[in-house]
PDB file of C-alpha atoms in Angstrom:
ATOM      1  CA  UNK A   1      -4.440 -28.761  73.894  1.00 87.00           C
ATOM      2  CA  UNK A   2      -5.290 -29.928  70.805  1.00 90.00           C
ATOM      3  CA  UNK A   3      -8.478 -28.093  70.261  1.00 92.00           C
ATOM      4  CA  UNK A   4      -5.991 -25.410  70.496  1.00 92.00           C
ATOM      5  CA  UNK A   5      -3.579 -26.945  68.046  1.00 93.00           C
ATOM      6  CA  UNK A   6      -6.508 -27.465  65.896  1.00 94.00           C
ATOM      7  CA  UNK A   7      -7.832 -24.023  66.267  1.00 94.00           C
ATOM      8  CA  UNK A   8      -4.449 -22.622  64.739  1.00 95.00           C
ATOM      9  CA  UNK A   9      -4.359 -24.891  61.823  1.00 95.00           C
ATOM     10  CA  UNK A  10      -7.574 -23.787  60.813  1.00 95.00           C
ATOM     11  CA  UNK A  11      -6.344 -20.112  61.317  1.00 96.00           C
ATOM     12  CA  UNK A  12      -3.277 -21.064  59.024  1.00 96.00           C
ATOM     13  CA  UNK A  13      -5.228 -22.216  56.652  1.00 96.00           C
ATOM     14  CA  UNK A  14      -7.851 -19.742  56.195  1.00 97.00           C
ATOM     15  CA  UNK A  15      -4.619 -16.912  56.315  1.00 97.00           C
ATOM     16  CA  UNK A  16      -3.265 -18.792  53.320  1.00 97.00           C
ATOM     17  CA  UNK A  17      -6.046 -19.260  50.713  1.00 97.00           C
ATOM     18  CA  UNK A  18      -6.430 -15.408  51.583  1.00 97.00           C
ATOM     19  CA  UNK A  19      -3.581 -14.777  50.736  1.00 96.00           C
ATOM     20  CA  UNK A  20      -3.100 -16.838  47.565  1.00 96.00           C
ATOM     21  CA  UNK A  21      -6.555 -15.043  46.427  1.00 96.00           C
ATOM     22  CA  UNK A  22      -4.797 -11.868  46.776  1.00 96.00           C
ATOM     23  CA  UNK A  23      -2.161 -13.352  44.805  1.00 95.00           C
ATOM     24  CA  UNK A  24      -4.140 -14.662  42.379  1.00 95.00           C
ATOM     25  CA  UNK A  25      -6.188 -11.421  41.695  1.00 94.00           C
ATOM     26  CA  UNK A  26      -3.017  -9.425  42.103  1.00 94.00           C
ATOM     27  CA  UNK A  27      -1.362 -11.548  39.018  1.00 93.00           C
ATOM     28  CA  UNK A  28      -4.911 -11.185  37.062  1.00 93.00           C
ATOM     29  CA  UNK A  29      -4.493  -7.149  37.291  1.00 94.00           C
ATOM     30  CA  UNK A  30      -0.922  -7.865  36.331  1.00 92.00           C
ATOM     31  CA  UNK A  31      -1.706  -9.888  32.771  1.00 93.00           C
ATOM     32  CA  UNK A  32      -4.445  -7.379  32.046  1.00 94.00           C
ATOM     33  CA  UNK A  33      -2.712  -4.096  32.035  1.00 93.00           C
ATOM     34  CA  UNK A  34       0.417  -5.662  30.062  1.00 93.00           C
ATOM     35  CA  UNK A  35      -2.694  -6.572  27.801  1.00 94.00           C
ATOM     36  CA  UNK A  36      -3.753  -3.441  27.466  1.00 94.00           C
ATOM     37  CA  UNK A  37       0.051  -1.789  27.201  1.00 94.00           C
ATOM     38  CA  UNK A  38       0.781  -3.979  24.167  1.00 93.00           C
ATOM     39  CA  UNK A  39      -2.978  -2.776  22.459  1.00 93.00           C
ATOM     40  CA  UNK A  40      -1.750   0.871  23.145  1.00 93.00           C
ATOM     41  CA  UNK A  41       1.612  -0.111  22.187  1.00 93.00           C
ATOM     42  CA  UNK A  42       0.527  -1.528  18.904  1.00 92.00           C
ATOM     43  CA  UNK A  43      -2.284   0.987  18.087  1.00 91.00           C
ATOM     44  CA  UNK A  44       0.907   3.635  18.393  1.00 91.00           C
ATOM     45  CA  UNK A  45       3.117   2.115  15.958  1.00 91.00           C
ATOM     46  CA  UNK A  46      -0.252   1.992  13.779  1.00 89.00           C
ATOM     47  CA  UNK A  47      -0.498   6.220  13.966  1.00 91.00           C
ATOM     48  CA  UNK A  48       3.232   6.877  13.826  1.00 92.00           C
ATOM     49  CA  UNK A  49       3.674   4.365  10.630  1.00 89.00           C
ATOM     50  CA  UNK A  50       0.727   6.144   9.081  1.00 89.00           C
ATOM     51  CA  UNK A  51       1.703   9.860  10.052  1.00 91.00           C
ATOM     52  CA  UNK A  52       5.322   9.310   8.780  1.00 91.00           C
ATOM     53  CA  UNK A  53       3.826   7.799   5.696  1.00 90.00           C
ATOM     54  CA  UNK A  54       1.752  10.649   5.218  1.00 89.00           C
ATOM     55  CA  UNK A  55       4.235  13.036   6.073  1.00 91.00           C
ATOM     56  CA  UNK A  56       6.461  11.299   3.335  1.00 91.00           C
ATOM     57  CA  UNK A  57       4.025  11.476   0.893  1.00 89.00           C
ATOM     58  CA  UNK A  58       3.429  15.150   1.218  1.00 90.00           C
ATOM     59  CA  UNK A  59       7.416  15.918   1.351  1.00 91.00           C
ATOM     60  CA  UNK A  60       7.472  14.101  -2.478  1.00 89.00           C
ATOM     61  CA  UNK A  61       4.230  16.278  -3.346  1.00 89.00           C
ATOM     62  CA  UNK A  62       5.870  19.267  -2.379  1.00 90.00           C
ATOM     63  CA  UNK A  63       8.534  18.224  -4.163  1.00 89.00           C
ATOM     64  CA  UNK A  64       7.083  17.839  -7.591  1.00 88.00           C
ATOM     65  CA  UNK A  65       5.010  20.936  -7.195  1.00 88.00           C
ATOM     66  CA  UNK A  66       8.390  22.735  -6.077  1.00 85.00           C
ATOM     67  CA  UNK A  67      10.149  20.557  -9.268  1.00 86.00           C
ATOM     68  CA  UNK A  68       7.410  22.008 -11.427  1.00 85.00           C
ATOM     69  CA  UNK A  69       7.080  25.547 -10.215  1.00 81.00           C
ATOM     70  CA  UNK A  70      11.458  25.265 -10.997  1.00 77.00           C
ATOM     71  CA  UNK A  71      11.487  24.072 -14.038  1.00 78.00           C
ATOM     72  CA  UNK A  72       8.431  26.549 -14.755  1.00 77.00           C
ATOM     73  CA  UNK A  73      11.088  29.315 -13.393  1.00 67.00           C
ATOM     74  CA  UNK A  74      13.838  28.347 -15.761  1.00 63.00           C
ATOM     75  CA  UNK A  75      11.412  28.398 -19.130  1.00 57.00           C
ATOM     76  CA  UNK A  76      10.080  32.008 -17.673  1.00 55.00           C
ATOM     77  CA  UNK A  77      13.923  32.965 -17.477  1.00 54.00           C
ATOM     78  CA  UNK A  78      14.705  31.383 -20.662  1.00 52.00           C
ATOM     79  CA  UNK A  79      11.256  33.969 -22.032  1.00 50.00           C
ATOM     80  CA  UNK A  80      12.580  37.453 -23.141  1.00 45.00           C
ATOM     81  CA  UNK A  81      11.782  40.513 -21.192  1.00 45.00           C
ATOM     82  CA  UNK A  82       9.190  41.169 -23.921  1.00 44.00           C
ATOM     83  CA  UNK A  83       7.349  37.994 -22.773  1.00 46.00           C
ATOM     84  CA  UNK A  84       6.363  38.572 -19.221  1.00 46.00           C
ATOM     85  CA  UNK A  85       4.236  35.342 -17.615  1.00 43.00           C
ATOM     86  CA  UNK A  86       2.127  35.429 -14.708  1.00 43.00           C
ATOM     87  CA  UNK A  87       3.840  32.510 -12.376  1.00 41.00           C
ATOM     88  CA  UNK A  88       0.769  30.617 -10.813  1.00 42.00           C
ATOM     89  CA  UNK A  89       1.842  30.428  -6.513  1.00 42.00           C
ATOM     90  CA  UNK A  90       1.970  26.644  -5.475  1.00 41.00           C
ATOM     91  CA  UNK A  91      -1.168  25.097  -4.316  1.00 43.00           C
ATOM     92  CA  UNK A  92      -1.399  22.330  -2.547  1.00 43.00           C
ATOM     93  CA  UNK A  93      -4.179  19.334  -3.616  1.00 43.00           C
ATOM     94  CA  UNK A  94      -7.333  19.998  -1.695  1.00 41.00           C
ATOM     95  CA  UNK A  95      -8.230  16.738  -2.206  1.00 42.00           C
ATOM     96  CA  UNK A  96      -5.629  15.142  -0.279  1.00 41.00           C
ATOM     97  CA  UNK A  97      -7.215  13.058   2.745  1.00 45.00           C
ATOM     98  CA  UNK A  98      -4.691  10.755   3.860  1.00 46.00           C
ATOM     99  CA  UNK A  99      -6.279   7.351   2.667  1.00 43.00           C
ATOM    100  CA  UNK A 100      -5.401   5.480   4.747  1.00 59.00           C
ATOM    101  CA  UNK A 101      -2.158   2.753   5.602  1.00 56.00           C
ATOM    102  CA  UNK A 102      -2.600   0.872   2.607  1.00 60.00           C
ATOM    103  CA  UNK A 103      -2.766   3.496   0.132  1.00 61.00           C
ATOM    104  CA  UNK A 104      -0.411   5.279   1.216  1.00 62.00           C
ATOM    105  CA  UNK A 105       2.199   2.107   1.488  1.00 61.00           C
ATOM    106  CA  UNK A 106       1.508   1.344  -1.988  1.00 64.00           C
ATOM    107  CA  UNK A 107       2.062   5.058  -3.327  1.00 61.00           C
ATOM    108  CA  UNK A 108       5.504   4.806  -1.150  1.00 63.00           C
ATOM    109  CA  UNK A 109       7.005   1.760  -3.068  1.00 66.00           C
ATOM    110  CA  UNK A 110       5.695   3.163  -6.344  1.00 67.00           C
ATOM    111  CA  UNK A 111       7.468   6.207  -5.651  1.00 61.00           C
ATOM    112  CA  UNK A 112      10.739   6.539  -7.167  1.00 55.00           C
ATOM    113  CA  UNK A 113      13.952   6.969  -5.502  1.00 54.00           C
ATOM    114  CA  UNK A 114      16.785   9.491  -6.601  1.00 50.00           C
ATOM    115  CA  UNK A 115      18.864   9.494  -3.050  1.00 51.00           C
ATOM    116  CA  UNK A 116      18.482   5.415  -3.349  1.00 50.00           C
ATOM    117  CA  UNK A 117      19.738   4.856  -6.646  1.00 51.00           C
ATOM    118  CA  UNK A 118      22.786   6.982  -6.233  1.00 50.00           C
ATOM    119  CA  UNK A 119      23.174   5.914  -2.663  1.00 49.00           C
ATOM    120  CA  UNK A 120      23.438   2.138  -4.684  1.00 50.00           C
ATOM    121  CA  UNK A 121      25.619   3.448  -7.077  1.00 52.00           C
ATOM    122  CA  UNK A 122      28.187   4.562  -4.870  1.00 51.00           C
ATOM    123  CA  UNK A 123      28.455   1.633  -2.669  1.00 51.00           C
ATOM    124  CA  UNK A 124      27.541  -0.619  -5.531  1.00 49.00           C
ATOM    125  CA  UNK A 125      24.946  -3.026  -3.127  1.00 44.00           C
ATOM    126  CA  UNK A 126      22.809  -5.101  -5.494  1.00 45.00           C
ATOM    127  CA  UNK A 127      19.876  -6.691  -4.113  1.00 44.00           C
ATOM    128  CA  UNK A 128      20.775 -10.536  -4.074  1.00 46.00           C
ATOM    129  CA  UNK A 129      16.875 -11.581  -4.395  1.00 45.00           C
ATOM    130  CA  UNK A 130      14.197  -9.521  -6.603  1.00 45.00           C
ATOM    131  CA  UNK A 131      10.940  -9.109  -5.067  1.00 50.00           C
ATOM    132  CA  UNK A 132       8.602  -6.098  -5.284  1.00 55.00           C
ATOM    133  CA  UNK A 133      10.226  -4.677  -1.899  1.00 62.00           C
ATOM    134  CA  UNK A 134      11.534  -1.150  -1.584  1.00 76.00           C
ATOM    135  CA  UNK A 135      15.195  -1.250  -2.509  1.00 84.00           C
ATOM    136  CA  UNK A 136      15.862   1.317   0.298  1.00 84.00           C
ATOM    137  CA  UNK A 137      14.558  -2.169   2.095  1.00 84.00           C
ATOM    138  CA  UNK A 138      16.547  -4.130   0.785  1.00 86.00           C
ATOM    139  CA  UNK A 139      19.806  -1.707   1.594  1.00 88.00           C
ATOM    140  CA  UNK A 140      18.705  -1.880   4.850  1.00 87.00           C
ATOM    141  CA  UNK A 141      18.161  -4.894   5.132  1.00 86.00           C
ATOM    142  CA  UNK A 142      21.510  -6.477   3.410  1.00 89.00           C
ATOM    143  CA  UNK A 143      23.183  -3.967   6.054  1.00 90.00           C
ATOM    144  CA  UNK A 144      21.675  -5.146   8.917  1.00 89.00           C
ATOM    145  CA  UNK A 145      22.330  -8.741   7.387  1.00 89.00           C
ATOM    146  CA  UNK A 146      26.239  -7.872   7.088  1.00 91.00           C
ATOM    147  CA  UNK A 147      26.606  -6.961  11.081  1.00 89.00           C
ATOM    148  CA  UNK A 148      25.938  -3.357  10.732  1.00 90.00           C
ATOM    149  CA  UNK A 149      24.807  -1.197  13.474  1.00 89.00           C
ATOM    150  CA  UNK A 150      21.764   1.177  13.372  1.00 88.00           C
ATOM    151  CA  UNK A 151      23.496   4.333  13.084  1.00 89.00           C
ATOM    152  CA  UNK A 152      25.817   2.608  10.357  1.00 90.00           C
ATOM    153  CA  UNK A 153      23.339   1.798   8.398  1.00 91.00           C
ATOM    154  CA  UNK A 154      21.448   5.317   8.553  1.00 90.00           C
ATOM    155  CA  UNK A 155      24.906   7.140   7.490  1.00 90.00           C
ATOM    156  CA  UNK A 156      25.198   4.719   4.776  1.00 91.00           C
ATOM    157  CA  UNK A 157      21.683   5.131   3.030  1.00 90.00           C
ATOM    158  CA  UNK A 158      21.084   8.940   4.261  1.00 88.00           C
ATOM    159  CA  UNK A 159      18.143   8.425   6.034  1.00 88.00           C
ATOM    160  CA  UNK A 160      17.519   9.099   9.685  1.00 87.00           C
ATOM    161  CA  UNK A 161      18.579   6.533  12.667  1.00 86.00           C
ATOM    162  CA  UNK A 162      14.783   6.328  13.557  1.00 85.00           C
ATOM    163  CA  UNK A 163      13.039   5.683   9.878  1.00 86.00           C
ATOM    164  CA  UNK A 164      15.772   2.667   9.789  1.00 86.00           C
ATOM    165  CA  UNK A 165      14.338   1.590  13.733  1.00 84.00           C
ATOM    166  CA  UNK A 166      10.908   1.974  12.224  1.00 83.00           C
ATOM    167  CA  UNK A 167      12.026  -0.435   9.293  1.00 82.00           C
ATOM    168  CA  UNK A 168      13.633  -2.349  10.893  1.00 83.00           C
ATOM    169  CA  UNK A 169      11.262  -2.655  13.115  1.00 81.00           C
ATOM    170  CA  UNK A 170       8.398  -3.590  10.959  1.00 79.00           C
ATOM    171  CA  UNK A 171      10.387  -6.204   9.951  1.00 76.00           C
ATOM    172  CA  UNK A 172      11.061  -7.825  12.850  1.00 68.00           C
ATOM    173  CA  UNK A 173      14.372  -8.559  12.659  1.00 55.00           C
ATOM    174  CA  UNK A 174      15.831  -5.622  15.102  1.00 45.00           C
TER     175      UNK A 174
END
């Protein structure tokens, strides 16, 4: 009887450091692929920073060139009909690569910001600290500071609910 009793111990035993090995491996697989999920995650946020950085930077090229071709518009109107000049179609910079997330960072803060300074004007927010931030930022970011909700916050500055995410986001303080 007690070889027997033995006999199923030694069963038990063997059944349970098989089965924490499965465990064990099972939990491995586990903490790998969330691994991997955050790299992809991460790597994501890294393209759709860049393309909407990109994608903002053309929009304000587009913008000048369309500025320019206007303001070329009014001086041909302003020409008498004796005066006829040959309007040049708008080209776009062949030279334009996309350089990259730093570049293209810096060129957003340099650029200026019509919508932002009237946006500021007509809800008179003044940034409370000066740094060399974005003052969209800083809207955003005294919103969110004052309790505001996402979709608030987008209504107030006229910008899309996702750009402020994104911000937001990149901040770390949604």
């Amino acid at each position: 009887m007690v070889i027997f009793l033995l006999f199923i111990s030694f069963l038990l035993n063997i059944a349970s450091l098989l089965a924490i090995v499965i465990l064990y491996s099972r939990q491995n697989r586990f903490l790998n692929m969330e691994k991997e999920q955050e790299k992809m995650i991460m790597e994501l946020e890294e393209v759709i920073s860049t393309y909407l950085i990109e994608m903002k930077e053309e929009n304000e090229e587009f913008i000048r060139t369309f500025n320019h071709h206007a303001n070329n518009d009014t001086l041909i109107t302003d020409i008498t009909d004796s005066e006829k000049v040959n309007s040049t179609p708008l080209q776009t910079n062949p030279n334009w690569s996309g350089a990259g997330y730093k570049q293209a960072s810096k060129a957003y803060k340099q650029s200026p910001k019509p919508q932002m300074e009237a946006a500021e004007k007509k809800l008179e927010v003044k940034p409370t600290v000066k740094t060399n931030e974005d003052p969209l930022i800083q809207q955003v970011l005294s919103l969110k500071k004052e309790g505001k909700d996402i979709e608030e916050i987008a209504q107030t500055v006229g910008k899309g609910k996702t750009e402020i995410e994104l911000m937001l986001k990149f901040r770390q303080i949604m």
